[in-house]
Short mmCIF file of C-alpha atoms in Angstrom, two decimals:
data_model
loop_
_atom_site.label_atom_id
_atom_site.label_comp_id
_atom_site.label_asym_id
_atom_site.label_seq_id
_atom_site.Cartn_x
_atom_site.Cartn_y
_atom_site.Cartn_z
CA MET A 1 0.21 0.19 0.15
CA TYR A 2 2.79 2.27 1.24
CA GLU A 3 4.64 2.21 -2.06
CA ARG A 4 1.66 2.20 -4.51
CA ASN A 5 0.33 5.63 -3.12
CA SER A 6 3.72 7.53 -2.20
CA LEU A 7 6.12 9.09 -4.56
CA PRO A 8 9.99 8.27 -3.64
CA GLY A 9 9.74 11.47 -1.34
CA GLY A 10 6.90 10.47 0.72
CA VAL A 11 4.57 12.63 -1.03
CA PRO A 12 1.19 11.06 -1.44
CA HIS A 13 0.28 10.71 -5.14
CA SER A 14 -3.05 12.68 -5.05
CA LEU A 15 -1.14 15.59 -3.24
CA ALA A 16 1.52 15.80 -5.90
CA PHE A 17 -0.65 15.59 -8.85
CA GLY A 18 -2.97 18.47 -7.44
CA ARG A 19 0.03 20.82 -7.03
CA TRP A 20 1.26 20.01 -10.51
CA LEU A 21 -1.86 20.68 -12.23
CA THR A 22 -2.12 24.53 -11.71
CA PHE A 23 -4.99 26.46 -13.17
CA SER A 24 -2.85 27.51 -16.08
CA MET A 25 -1.57 24.07 -16.47
CA ARG A 26 -4.82 22.43 -16.43
CA ARG A 27 -5.90 24.79 -19.20
CA LYS A 28 -2.78 24.35 -21.44
CA SER A 29 -3.47 20.34 -21.34
CA LEU A 30 -7.11 20.76 -21.85
CA LEU A 31 -5.94 22.58 -25.20
CA VAL A 32 -3.32 19.90 -25.89
CA GLY A 33 -5.95 17.17 -25.21
CA LEU A 34 -8.43 18.84 -27.93
CA ALA A 35 -5.66 19.49 -30.38
CA VAL A 36 -5.08 15.53 -30.36
CA LEU A 37 -8.74 14.98 -30.26
CA TRP A 38 -8.73 17.15 -33.65
CA MET A 39 -6.04 15.19 -35.28
CA LEU A 40 -7.64 12.23 -34.67
CA GLY A 41 -11.27 13.42 -35.82
CA LEU A 42 -9.21 14.70 -38.83
CA LEU A 43 -7.64 11.30 -39.60
CA GLY A 44 -11.02 9.59 -39.33
CA ALA A 45 -12.38 12.27 -41.68
CA ILE A 46 -9.73 11.74 -44.16
CA GLY A 47 -9.16 7.82 -44.06
CA GLY A 48 -12.20 6.23 -42.11
CA CYS A 49 -15.34 7.37 -43.66
CA GLY A 50 -15.27 7.20 -47.49
CA ARG A 51 -16.66 4.47 -49.58
CA SER A 52 -13.99 2.14 -50.24
CA SER A 53 -12.12 2.98 -53.22
CA GLY A 54 -12.93 0.39 -55.97
CA PRO A 55 -12.68 0.36 -60.02
CA GLN A 56 -13.15 3.51 -61.83
CA ARG A 57 -17.17 3.53 -62.89
CA VAL A 58 -18.80 5.45 -65.57
CA VAL A 59 -22.54 6.31 -65.95
CA VAL A 60 -24.11 4.47 -69.01
CA THR A 61 -27.19 5.81 -70.24
CA GLY A 62 -29.15 4.85 -73.56
CA THR A 63 -32.25 3.30 -75.32
CA VAL A 64 -33.02 -0.19 -76.16
CA THR A 65 -35.63 -1.05 -78.88
CA TYR A 66 -36.67 -4.67 -79.83
CA ASN A 67 -37.77 -4.97 -83.59
CA GLY A 68 -38.07 -1.38 -83.65
CA GLN A 69 -40.30 -0.86 -80.46
CA PRO A 70 -38.83 0.52 -77.50
CA ILE A 71 -38.39 -2.33 -74.80
CA PRO A 72 -41.47 -1.40 -71.89
CA ASN A 73 -39.83 -3.36 -68.93
CA GLY A 74 -36.50 -5.04 -68.85
CA GLU A 75 -33.20 -5.12 -67.42
CA ILE A 76 -29.64 -4.60 -69.08
CA ARG A 77 -26.64 -6.21 -67.72
CA PHE A 78 -22.74 -5.43 -68.30
CA VAL A 79 -20.87 -8.64 -67.60
CA PRO A 80 -17.14 -8.24 -67.25
CA THR A 81 -15.29 -10.24 -69.85
CA GLY A 82 -11.65 -10.82 -70.94
CA GLN A 83 -9.25 -8.78 -69.11
CA THR A 84 -11.77 -6.96 -67.18
CA LYS A 85 -12.03 -8.24 -63.50
CA GLY A 86 -15.08 -6.70 -61.33
CA PRO A 87 -18.48 -6.81 -60.33
CA ILE A 88 -21.53 -7.20 -62.79
CA SER A 89 -23.76 -3.79 -63.16
CA GLY A 90 -26.81 -2.71 -65.09
CA ALA A 91 -30.07 -1.19 -64.57
CA SER A 92 -33.65 -1.66 -65.33
CA ILE A 93 -34.91 -0.68 -68.51
CA LEU A 94 -38.20 1.48 -68.30
CA GLU A 95 -40.02 2.49 -71.40
CA GLY A 96 -36.94 1.73 -73.62
CA LYS A 97 -34.62 3.69 -71.65
CA TYR A 98 -32.01 2.60 -69.07
CA ARG A 99 -29.25 4.17 -66.77
CA ALA A 100 -27.07 2.53 -65.17
CA ASP A 101 -25.71 4.86 -62.43
CA GLY A 102 -25.75 2.66 -59.32
CA LEU A 103 -22.70 2.61 -57.22
CA GLY A 104 -21.49 5.37 -59.90
CA GLY A 105 -22.21 3.26 -62.89
CA VAL A 106 -20.12 0.44 -64.70
CA ILE A 107 -16.47 -0.27 -64.27
CA VAL A 108 -14.63 0.58 -66.92
CA GLY A 109 -13.58 -2.18 -69.37
CA THR A 110 -14.93 -4.78 -71.61
CA HIS A 111 -18.08 -6.43 -71.27
CA ARG A 112 -20.80 -8.83 -72.31
CA VAL A 113 -24.33 -6.90 -72.25
CA GLU A 114 -27.06 -9.27 -71.59
CA ILE A 115 -30.56 -7.69 -72.20
CA ARG A 116 -33.97 -9.29 -70.68
CA ALA A 117 -37.84 -7.95 -71.19
CA PHE A 118 -40.35 -9.04 -69.26
CA ARG A 119 -44.05 -9.29 -69.46
CA ALA A 120 -46.86 -11.23 -67.63
CA ASP A 121 -47.26 -14.71 -68.85
CA LYS A 122 -51.04 -15.42 -69.81
CA SER A 123 -50.67 -18.43 -71.45
CA VAL A 124 -50.72 -20.36 -68.14
CA PRO A 125 -53.48 -20.52 -65.92
CA PRO A 126 -53.02 -17.54 -63.35
CA ASP A 127 -52.09 -18.71 -59.26
CA PRO A 128 -54.73 -18.88 -57.04
CA HIS A 129 -54.56 -14.97 -56.36
CA GLY A 130 -55.35 -14.53 -59.53
CA GLU A 131 -51.65 -13.08 -60.76
CA TYR A 132 -49.61 -14.34 -64.04
CA PRO A 133 -46.01 -14.90 -63.68
CA ARG A 134 -43.11 -13.09 -64.85
CA GLN A 135 -41.73 -14.14 -68.36
CA GLN A 136 -38.40 -13.21 -70.32
CA TYR A 137 -39.27 -12.98 -73.62
CA LEU A 138 -36.48 -11.68 -75.71
CA PRO A 139 -34.42 -14.50 -77.27
CA LYS A 140 -31.62 -16.05 -75.39
CA LYS A 141 -28.99 -14.46 -78.28
CA PHE A 142 -29.55 -11.27 -76.40
CA ASN A 143 -28.86 -12.51 -72.73
CA ASP A 144 -27.82 -16.00 -71.84
CA GLN A 145 -25.92 -16.74 -74.93
CA SER A 146 -25.44 -12.92 -75.88
CA THR A 147 -22.08 -11.83 -77.65
CA MET A 148 -22.85 -8.33 -77.59
CA GLU A 149 -19.84 -6.45 -76.28
CA VAL A 150 -18.80 -2.87 -75.65
CA THR A 151 -15.94 -1.44 -74.05
CA ILE A 152 -16.34 1.28 -71.71
CA PRO A 153 -13.68 4.13 -71.91
CA PRO A 154 -11.95 5.26 -68.62
CA ASP A 155 -13.53 8.69 -69.34
CA LYS A 156 -15.40 11.32 -67.41
CA GLY A 157 -18.93 12.35 -67.82
CA THR A 158 -21.79 10.12 -69.04
CA GLN A 159 -21.44 7.50 -71.89
CA THR A 160 -24.41 6.59 -74.44
CA PHE A 161 -24.81 3.06 -75.53
CA ASN A 162 -28.12 2.29 -77.59
CA PHE A 163 -29.18 -1.17 -78.72
CA ASP A 164 -31.49 -2.04 -81.14
CA LEU A 165 -32.06 -5.64 -81.13
CA LYS A 166 -33.96 -7.25 -84.27
CA ASP A 167 -35.13 -11.39 -84.42
CA MET B 1 -14.12 30.77 -28.14
CA VAL B 2 -13.46 27.80 -26.31
CA ILE B 3 -17.00 26.62 -26.99
CA ALA B 4 -16.86 27.28 -30.70
CA ILE B 5 -13.59 25.47 -30.48
CA ILE B 6 -15.28 22.42 -28.57
CA GLY B 7 -18.20 22.90 -31.21
CA ILE B 8 -15.95 22.55 -34.18
CA LEU B 9 -14.20 19.75 -32.71
CA ILE B 10 -17.35 17.68 -31.65
CA ALA B 11 -18.31 18.75 -35.61
CA LEU B 12 -14.91 16.93 -36.94
CA LEU B 13 -15.25 13.90 -34.51
CA LEU B 14 -19.39 13.21 -35.19
CA PRO B 15 -18.23 11.05 -38.51
CA ALA B 16 -15.67 8.91 -36.58
CA VAL B 17 -18.15 8.46 -33.98
CA GLN B 18 -20.82 7.58 -36.54
CA ALA B 19 -18.04 5.23 -38.12
CA ALA B 20 -17.54 3.57 -34.75
CA ARG B 21 -21.03 2.86 -34.36
CA GLU B 22 -21.75 0.95 -37.65
CA ALA B 23 -18.47 -0.67 -36.92
CA ALA B 24 -20.44 -2.01 -33.90
CA ARG B 25 -23.47 -2.91 -35.87
CA ARG B 26 -21.60 -4.59 -38.38
CA ALA B 27 -19.76 -6.68 -35.62
CA GLN B 28 -23.51 -7.64 -34.22
CA CYS B 29 -24.79 -8.42 -37.83
CA ALA B 30 -21.55 -11.03 -38.49
CA ASN B 31 -22.31 -12.33 -35.32
CA ASN B 32 -26.02 -13.26 -36.20
CA PHE B 33 -24.69 -14.62 -39.47
CA ARG B 34 -22.35 -16.72 -37.44
CA GLN B 35 -25.33 -17.95 -34.97
CA ALA B 36 -27.60 -18.87 -37.72
CA THR B 37 -24.77 -21.18 -39.62
CA LEU B 38 -24.29 -22.85 -36.28
CA ALA B 39 -27.54 -23.62 -36.27
CA VAL B 40 -27.47 -25.11 -39.87
CA HIS B 41 -24.45 -27.01 -38.56
CA ASN B 42 -26.32 -28.37 -35.50
CA TYR B 43 -29.37 -29.28 -37.84
CA HIS B 44 -26.97 -31.44 -40.17
CA ALA B 45 -25.60 -32.89 -37.04
CA ALA B 46 -29.18 -34.10 -36.15
CA HIS B 47 -30.44 -34.98 -39.70
CA GLN B 48 -27.37 -35.84 -41.57
CA CYS B 49 -28.19 -33.16 -43.92
CA PHE B 50 -28.45 -29.31 -44.29
CA PRO B 51 -32.28 -28.05 -44.14
CA PRO B 52 -33.86 -27.93 -47.42
CA GLY B 53 -33.93 -24.26 -48.97
CA LEU B 54 -38.04 -24.78 -48.98
CA ILE B 55 -40.37 -27.46 -49.68
CA ALA B 56 -42.56 -26.50 -52.42
CA ASN B 57 -45.26 -27.68 -54.62
CA TRP B 58 -45.05 -26.12 -57.91
CA ARG B 59 -48.35 -27.37 -59.47
CA THR B 60 -50.52 -26.39 -56.69
CA TYR B 61 -48.39 -23.02 -55.81
CA TYR B 62 -48.55 -24.70 -52.34
CA TRP B 63 -45.33 -23.81 -50.95
CA GLY B 64 -43.82 -24.43 -47.73
CA TRP B 65 -41.42 -23.49 -45.10
CA SER B 66 -37.78 -22.50 -45.44
CA TRP B 67 -34.77 -23.24 -44.04
CA SER B 68 -34.91 -20.71 -41.75
CA VAL B 69 -38.05 -22.12 -40.31
CA TYR B 70 -36.33 -25.71 -39.79
CA ILE B 71 -33.43 -24.48 -37.68
CA LEU B 72 -35.60 -22.40 -35.16
CA PRO B 73 -34.89 -25.25 -32.52
CA TYR B 74 -30.99 -24.53 -32.92
CA LEU B 75 -31.66 -20.94 -32.44
CA GLU B 76 -33.44 -21.43 -29.13
CA GLN B 77 -36.52 -21.18 -30.44
CA ALA B 78 -38.16 -24.72 -30.23
CA SER B 79 -41.37 -23.39 -28.66
CA LEU B 80 -42.23 -21.07 -31.53
CA TYR B 81 -41.39 -24.16 -33.93
CA GLY B 82 -43.47 -26.38 -31.97
CA THR B 83 -46.50 -24.10 -32.44
CA ILE B 84 -46.46 -24.64 -36.67
CA ASN B 85 -48.70 -27.19 -37.63
CA PHE B 86 -46.65 -28.58 -40.51
CA LYS B 87 -49.55 -30.54 -42.20
CA SER B 88 -50.89 -27.25 -42.81
CA GLN B 89 -50.01 -24.63 -45.60
CA TYR B 90 -47.54 -21.91 -44.71
CA TRP B 91 -50.25 -19.30 -45.62
CA LEU B 92 -53.06 -21.22 -43.89
CA THR B 93 -54.44 -21.48 -40.27
CA GLY B 94 -52.01 -23.62 -38.36
CA GLY B 95 -49.21 -22.99 -40.48
CA CYS B 96 -48.73 -19.20 -40.72
CA GLU B 97 -48.93 -17.87 -37.45
CA ALA B 98 -45.38 -18.11 -36.45
CA GLY B 99 -44.18 -15.77 -39.43
CA ALA B 100 -45.42 -13.01 -37.81
CA MET B 101 -42.77 -13.52 -35.13
CA SER B 102 -39.65 -11.49 -35.46
CA ILE B 103 -36.77 -13.62 -34.95
CA PRO B 104 -33.42 -11.01 -33.54
CA VAL B 105 -31.02 -13.43 -35.20
CA TYR B 106 -32.51 -12.73 -38.71
CA ASN B 107 -32.37 -9.01 -38.49
CA CYS B 108 -29.38 -6.65 -39.48
CA PRO B 109 -28.98 -3.42 -37.06
CA SER B 110 -27.95 -1.34 -39.98
CA ASP B 111 -31.18 -1.95 -41.98
CA PRO B 112 -33.86 0.51 -40.69
CA ARG B 113 -36.77 -1.95 -42.02
CA ALA B 114 -34.90 -4.99 -40.26
CA GLY B 115 -37.53 -7.19 -38.75
CA SER B 116 -40.81 -5.16 -40.15
CA TRP B 117 -43.94 -6.41 -42.08
CA GLY B 118 -42.94 -7.69 -45.60
CA GLU B 119 -46.09 -8.13 -48.37
CA PHE B 120 -45.94 -11.56 -49.71
CA CYS B 121 -49.16 -12.92 -50.67
CA SER B 122 -52.67 -11.78 -51.82
CA ASN B 123 -55.58 -12.23 -49.77
CA PHE B 124 -53.46 -12.90 -46.69
CA GLN B 125 -52.93 -10.83 -43.56
CA GLN B 126 -51.32 -11.12 -40.23
CA GLY B 127 -50.44 -7.27 -39.28
CA SER B 128 -52.83 -4.67 -39.17
CA THR B 129 -52.87 -3.84 -42.90
CA PRO B 130 -53.17 -6.38 -45.94
CA VAL B 131 -49.70 -5.63 -47.16
CA GLU B 132 -48.53 -7.08 -43.86
CA ASP B 133 -48.14 -10.72 -44.26
CA PHE B 134 -44.63 -11.63 -42.57
CA ARG B 135 -42.01 -10.54 -41.05
CA VAL B 136 -38.96 -9.89 -43.11
CA THR B 137 -35.37 -11.43 -43.03
CA ASN B 138 -32.24 -9.92 -43.83
CA LEU B 139 -30.38 -13.34 -43.88
CA THR B 140 -30.85 -15.38 -47.11
CA GLY B 141 -29.92 -18.70 -48.41
CA VAL B 142 -27.36 -18.85 -51.08
CA ALA B 143 -29.39 -20.41 -53.91
CA ASP B 144 -27.73 -20.35 -57.00
CA SER B 145 -24.73 -18.58 -59.08
CA ASP B 146 -27.43 -17.53 -61.84
CA VAL B 147 -30.92 -17.61 -61.73
CA TRP B 148 -33.44 -18.13 -58.78
CA GLY B 149 -37.19 -16.88 -59.07
CA ARG B 150 -40.49 -17.66 -58.22
CA ALA B 151 -41.02 -19.00 -62.12
CA GLU B 152 -37.43 -19.82 -62.75
CA ALA B 153 -36.82 -21.73 -59.50
CA GLN B 154 -37.12 -25.45 -61.29
CA ALA B 155 -34.73 -24.35 -63.82
CA THR B 156 -32.18 -23.30 -61.78
CA ASN B 157 -28.68 -24.65 -61.64
CA ARG B 158 -29.06 -25.58 -58.19
CA ASN B 159 -25.55 -25.35 -57.24
CA GLY B 160 -25.84 -23.33 -54.25
CA MET B 161 -26.46 -24.54 -50.50
CA PHE B 162 -29.94 -23.79 -50.31
CA PHE B 163 -32.96 -24.35 -53.20
CA ALA B 164 -36.22 -25.94 -53.33
CA ASN B 165 -36.94 -29.50 -52.29
CA TYR B 166 -33.44 -30.73 -51.92
CA ALA B 167 -31.16 -31.15 -48.45
CA VAL B 168 -27.49 -30.32 -49.23
CA ARG B 169 -25.08 -32.78 -47.57
CA ILE B 170 -22.02 -31.66 -46.12
CA SER B 171 -20.42 -34.60 -48.42
CA ASP B 172 -22.02 -32.21 -51.65
CA VAL B 173 -20.06 -29.47 -50.86
CA ARG B 174 -16.85 -30.72 -52.95
CA ASP B 175 -15.27 -27.40 -53.64
CA GLY B 176 -14.70 -27.21 -49.57
CA THR B 177 -16.83 -25.52 -47.13
CA SER B 178 -14.23 -22.65 -46.27
CA ASN B 179 -14.90 -22.16 -50.52
CA THR B 180 -18.69 -21.92 -50.40
CA LEU B 181 -21.05 -19.55 -49.55
CA CYS B 182 -23.79 -20.37 -47.07
CA ILE B 183 -26.26 -17.68 -45.65
CA GLY B 184 -26.03 -14.01 -47.46
CA GLU B 185 -27.51 -10.43 -46.28
CA ILE B 186 -30.35 -9.04 -47.89
CA THR B 187 -32.36 -5.88 -48.11
CA GLY B 188 -35.93 -4.62 -49.85
CA ALA B 189 -37.53 -2.13 -51.64
CA PRO B 190 -40.74 -0.17 -51.42
CA GLY B 191 -43.91 -1.70 -53.90
CA ARG B 192 -47.15 -1.47 -54.50
CA HIS B 193 -50.06 -4.55 -54.13
CA PRO B 194 -52.11 -4.58 -57.20
CA THR B 195 -54.96 -3.62 -55.13
CA ASP B 196 -54.01 -3.17 -51.70
CA GLY B 197 -51.61 -0.38 -52.12
CA PRO B 198 -48.20 0.38 -50.99
CA GLY B 199 -46.15 -2.22 -49.22
CA TRP B 200 -42.76 -3.47 -48.75
CA PHE B 201 -41.13 -6.23 -50.64
CA GLN B 202 -38.18 -8.13 -48.85
CA PRO B 203 -37.65 -11.95 -48.56
CA THR B 204 -39.27 -13.11 -45.43
CA TRP B 205 -37.56 -15.62 -43.15
CA TYR B 206 -40.66 -17.61 -43.23
CA THR B 207 -40.85 -19.02 -46.78
CA PHE B 208 -38.88 -18.62 -49.77
CA ASN B 209 -36.32 -17.25 -48.14
CA CYS B 210 -33.62 -17.90 -50.90
CA GLN B 211 -31.47 -15.80 -53.76
CA GLN B 212 -28.69 -16.20 -56.19
CA THR B 213 -25.41 -14.23 -56.14
CA GLY B 214 -25.91 -13.42 -60.11
CA LEU B 215 -26.99 -9.70 -59.40
CA GLY B 216 -23.66 -9.62 -57.57
CA ILE B 217 -23.35 -7.44 -54.12
CA ASN B 218 -25.53 -3.97 -53.98
CA GLY B 219 -26.52 -4.65 -57.53
CA PRO B 220 -28.53 -2.04 -59.46
CA GLY B 221 -32.13 -3.66 -58.39
CA THR B 222 -31.37 -2.73 -54.48
CA VAL B 223 -31.93 0.12 -52.59
CA PRO B 224 -28.06 0.02 -51.57
CA GLY B 225 -27.26 -0.64 -55.16
CA GLY B 226 -29.02 3.05 -56.02
CA ARG B 227 -32.76 1.03 -57.06
CA PRO B 228 -34.47 4.45 -58.12
CA ALA B 229 -37.43 5.41 -56.53
CA SER B 230 -39.10 5.75 -59.31
CA ASP B 231 -39.17 1.75 -59.87
CA PRO B 232 -41.26 0.34 -56.95
CA VAL B 233 -41.61 -3.29 -57.00
CA ASP B 234 -44.85 -3.27 -58.80
CA GLY B 235 -45.34 -6.36 -61.01
CA ASP B 236 -45.39 -4.21 -64.23
CA GLY B 237 -43.37 -7.28 -65.92
CA GLY B 238 -45.43 -9.75 -64.40
CA ASN B 239 -46.20 -11.01 -60.92
CA ARG B 240 -44.32 -8.73 -58.48
CA HIS B 241 -42.83 -11.39 -56.26
CA ASP B 242 -41.22 -12.31 -59.34
CA GLU B 243 -40.09 -9.05 -59.85
CA MET B 244 -38.49 -9.13 -56.65
CA PHE B 245 -36.62 -12.38 -56.55
CA GLY B 246 -35.42 -11.25 -60.17
CA GLU B 247 -33.87 -7.89 -59.08
CA ILE B 248 -33.26 -7.64 -55.37
CA GLY B 249 -30.18 -9.74 -54.91
CA PHE B 250 -27.54 -9.97 -51.87
CA SER B 251 -27.34 -6.34 -50.44
CA SER B 252 -26.77 -4.38 -46.91
CA PHE B 253 -26.88 -0.85 -45.67
CA HIS B 254 -23.69 -1.71 -44.11
CA PRO B 255 -21.20 0.79 -46.46
CA GLY B 256 -19.40 -0.79 -49.26
CA GLY B 257 -20.60 -4.33 -49.51
CA CYS B 258 -22.42 -7.44 -47.25
CA HIS B 259 -21.87 -10.27 -45.13
CA PHE B 260 -21.92 -13.67 -46.14
CA SER B 261 -21.27 -16.80 -44.12
CA LEU B 262 -19.25 -19.92 -45.57
CA ALA B 263 -20.41 -23.43 -44.75
CA ASP B 264 -17.54 -23.67 -42.50
CA GLY B 265 -19.37 -21.58 -40.11
CA SER B 266 -17.35 -18.37 -40.52
CA ALA B 267 -18.91 -15.15 -41.27
CA ARG B 268 -17.30 -12.57 -43.43
CA PHE B 269 -18.04 -8.83 -44.84
CA PHE B 270 -17.63 -9.05 -48.99
CA SER B 271 -17.01 -5.98 -50.86
CA GLU B 272 -19.28 -4.92 -53.44
CA ASN B 273 -16.45 -4.61 -55.92
CA ILE B 274 -15.93 -8.51 -55.52
CA ASP B 275 -15.03 -9.70 -59.12
CA TYR B 276 -18.35 -11.36 -60.68
CA GLN B 277 -16.39 -14.90 -61.54
CA LEU B 278 -15.12 -15.29 -58.04
CA LEU B 279 -18.43 -14.44 -56.75
CA ARG B 280 -19.55 -17.60 -58.90
CA ALA B 281 -16.88 -19.47 -57.99
CA ILE B 282 -17.71 -19.22 -54.44
CA THR B 283 -21.44 -19.60 -54.66
CA THR B 284 -21.06 -22.90 -56.25
CA ARG B 285 -20.49 -26.02 -53.63
CA ASP B 286 -19.54 -28.20 -56.46
CA GLY B 287 -18.07 -26.49 -59.66
CA GLY B 288 -14.31 -27.35 -58.89
CA GLU B 289 -12.75 -23.80 -59.38
CA VAL B 290 -9.55 -23.00 -57.91
CA VAL B 291 -10.04 -19.97 -55.52
CA ARG B 292 -7.26 -18.36 -53.44
CA GLN B 293 -8.74 -17.74 -50.06
CA SER B 294 -6.89 -14.95 -49.67
CA ASP B 295 -8.91 -13.27 -52.79
CA PHE B 296 -12.32 -13.00 -50.49
#
């Protein structure tokens, strides 16, 4: 007990500490402490709070038609292919238009393009709730077996790619 | 003067504090994944197989309960499991009531809609409005690398861990349990019921709780991936649930990615920038791909 609570000179710890922290000293240490906190906050703001940096992405937009008609409801996917590594990206097609801007857009590089279009399949009976299943009606050469490729250049700004699909 | 300085300092510190809180929520979420995957393994120990993704009868549309129901006894929810009459249907009296319960392990603390009601079925209601059918989940079984959906489910590759009418065994996981995804994180999106008005569309823990990884992580159909508010889940291209399963893939409100558990019982955070081919490779349980574990 004696050794833990006393300084070598026999002065109790608490007393020595009180003497050392005079008023002005206390204020100075407060400022120093705040400065340290500020530095930590700055570090956090710079290093810790941004979205994790990934591959460069570009917003891609355009129109999609099938046999001359705009696709009312569908989806377009950009699947990285060849040397391009990264995540799949895309957008829904509404009234013949799409805009792939999720997470910043499509990653730069070469992609295989898959286009699907959906409608209610009324060739089968509806389910017990009177609803028809969703049917993908484009030929497979535009989606599952697509060979359409686009290369997204590493430019700033929006890129436009239009697709006119024909049987 | 001092107050102004302190104010600025606090303003500078706030983002760091919020980041720390998000880190805590992420840790809690990862723990949920570990708990659920441990329960899946305990199920395997008792039944010599993993639970089926769901039991479904496609001809009659009479679908049943999902894997997340079958593991209830291994999540300290044996009494809730005991209330379910498995001779009923998941949407009929005796079979449906348990789905009104929110299970904490299935809820991500970062998702503002965690544990809330989801719209699942016409003419079916357990909450206070007709679009409140079952409680939603943030933990969804990894079904397939390419296709999973209500209509396509029979044509699926069935190459994941949880899909319809089949119970995978650990000996089926030939890629290795450390290289195979088991459970993933998912979110929902606002939508519209044809007659009952606006509702929330998200997989529920009670039924049809599976998804494919072909849409990537935080893909364009998800709210974290930038799904526009102008495109609600409303079945404008056919049944709205087909739209939900076809567009809303694995995603989370944690910044930059989402959680998956692997079949070995570990849980990890995966970046939304993960390579498409790598995500496919670790989705399949028997694909024979060579993957470097340092890549994910």
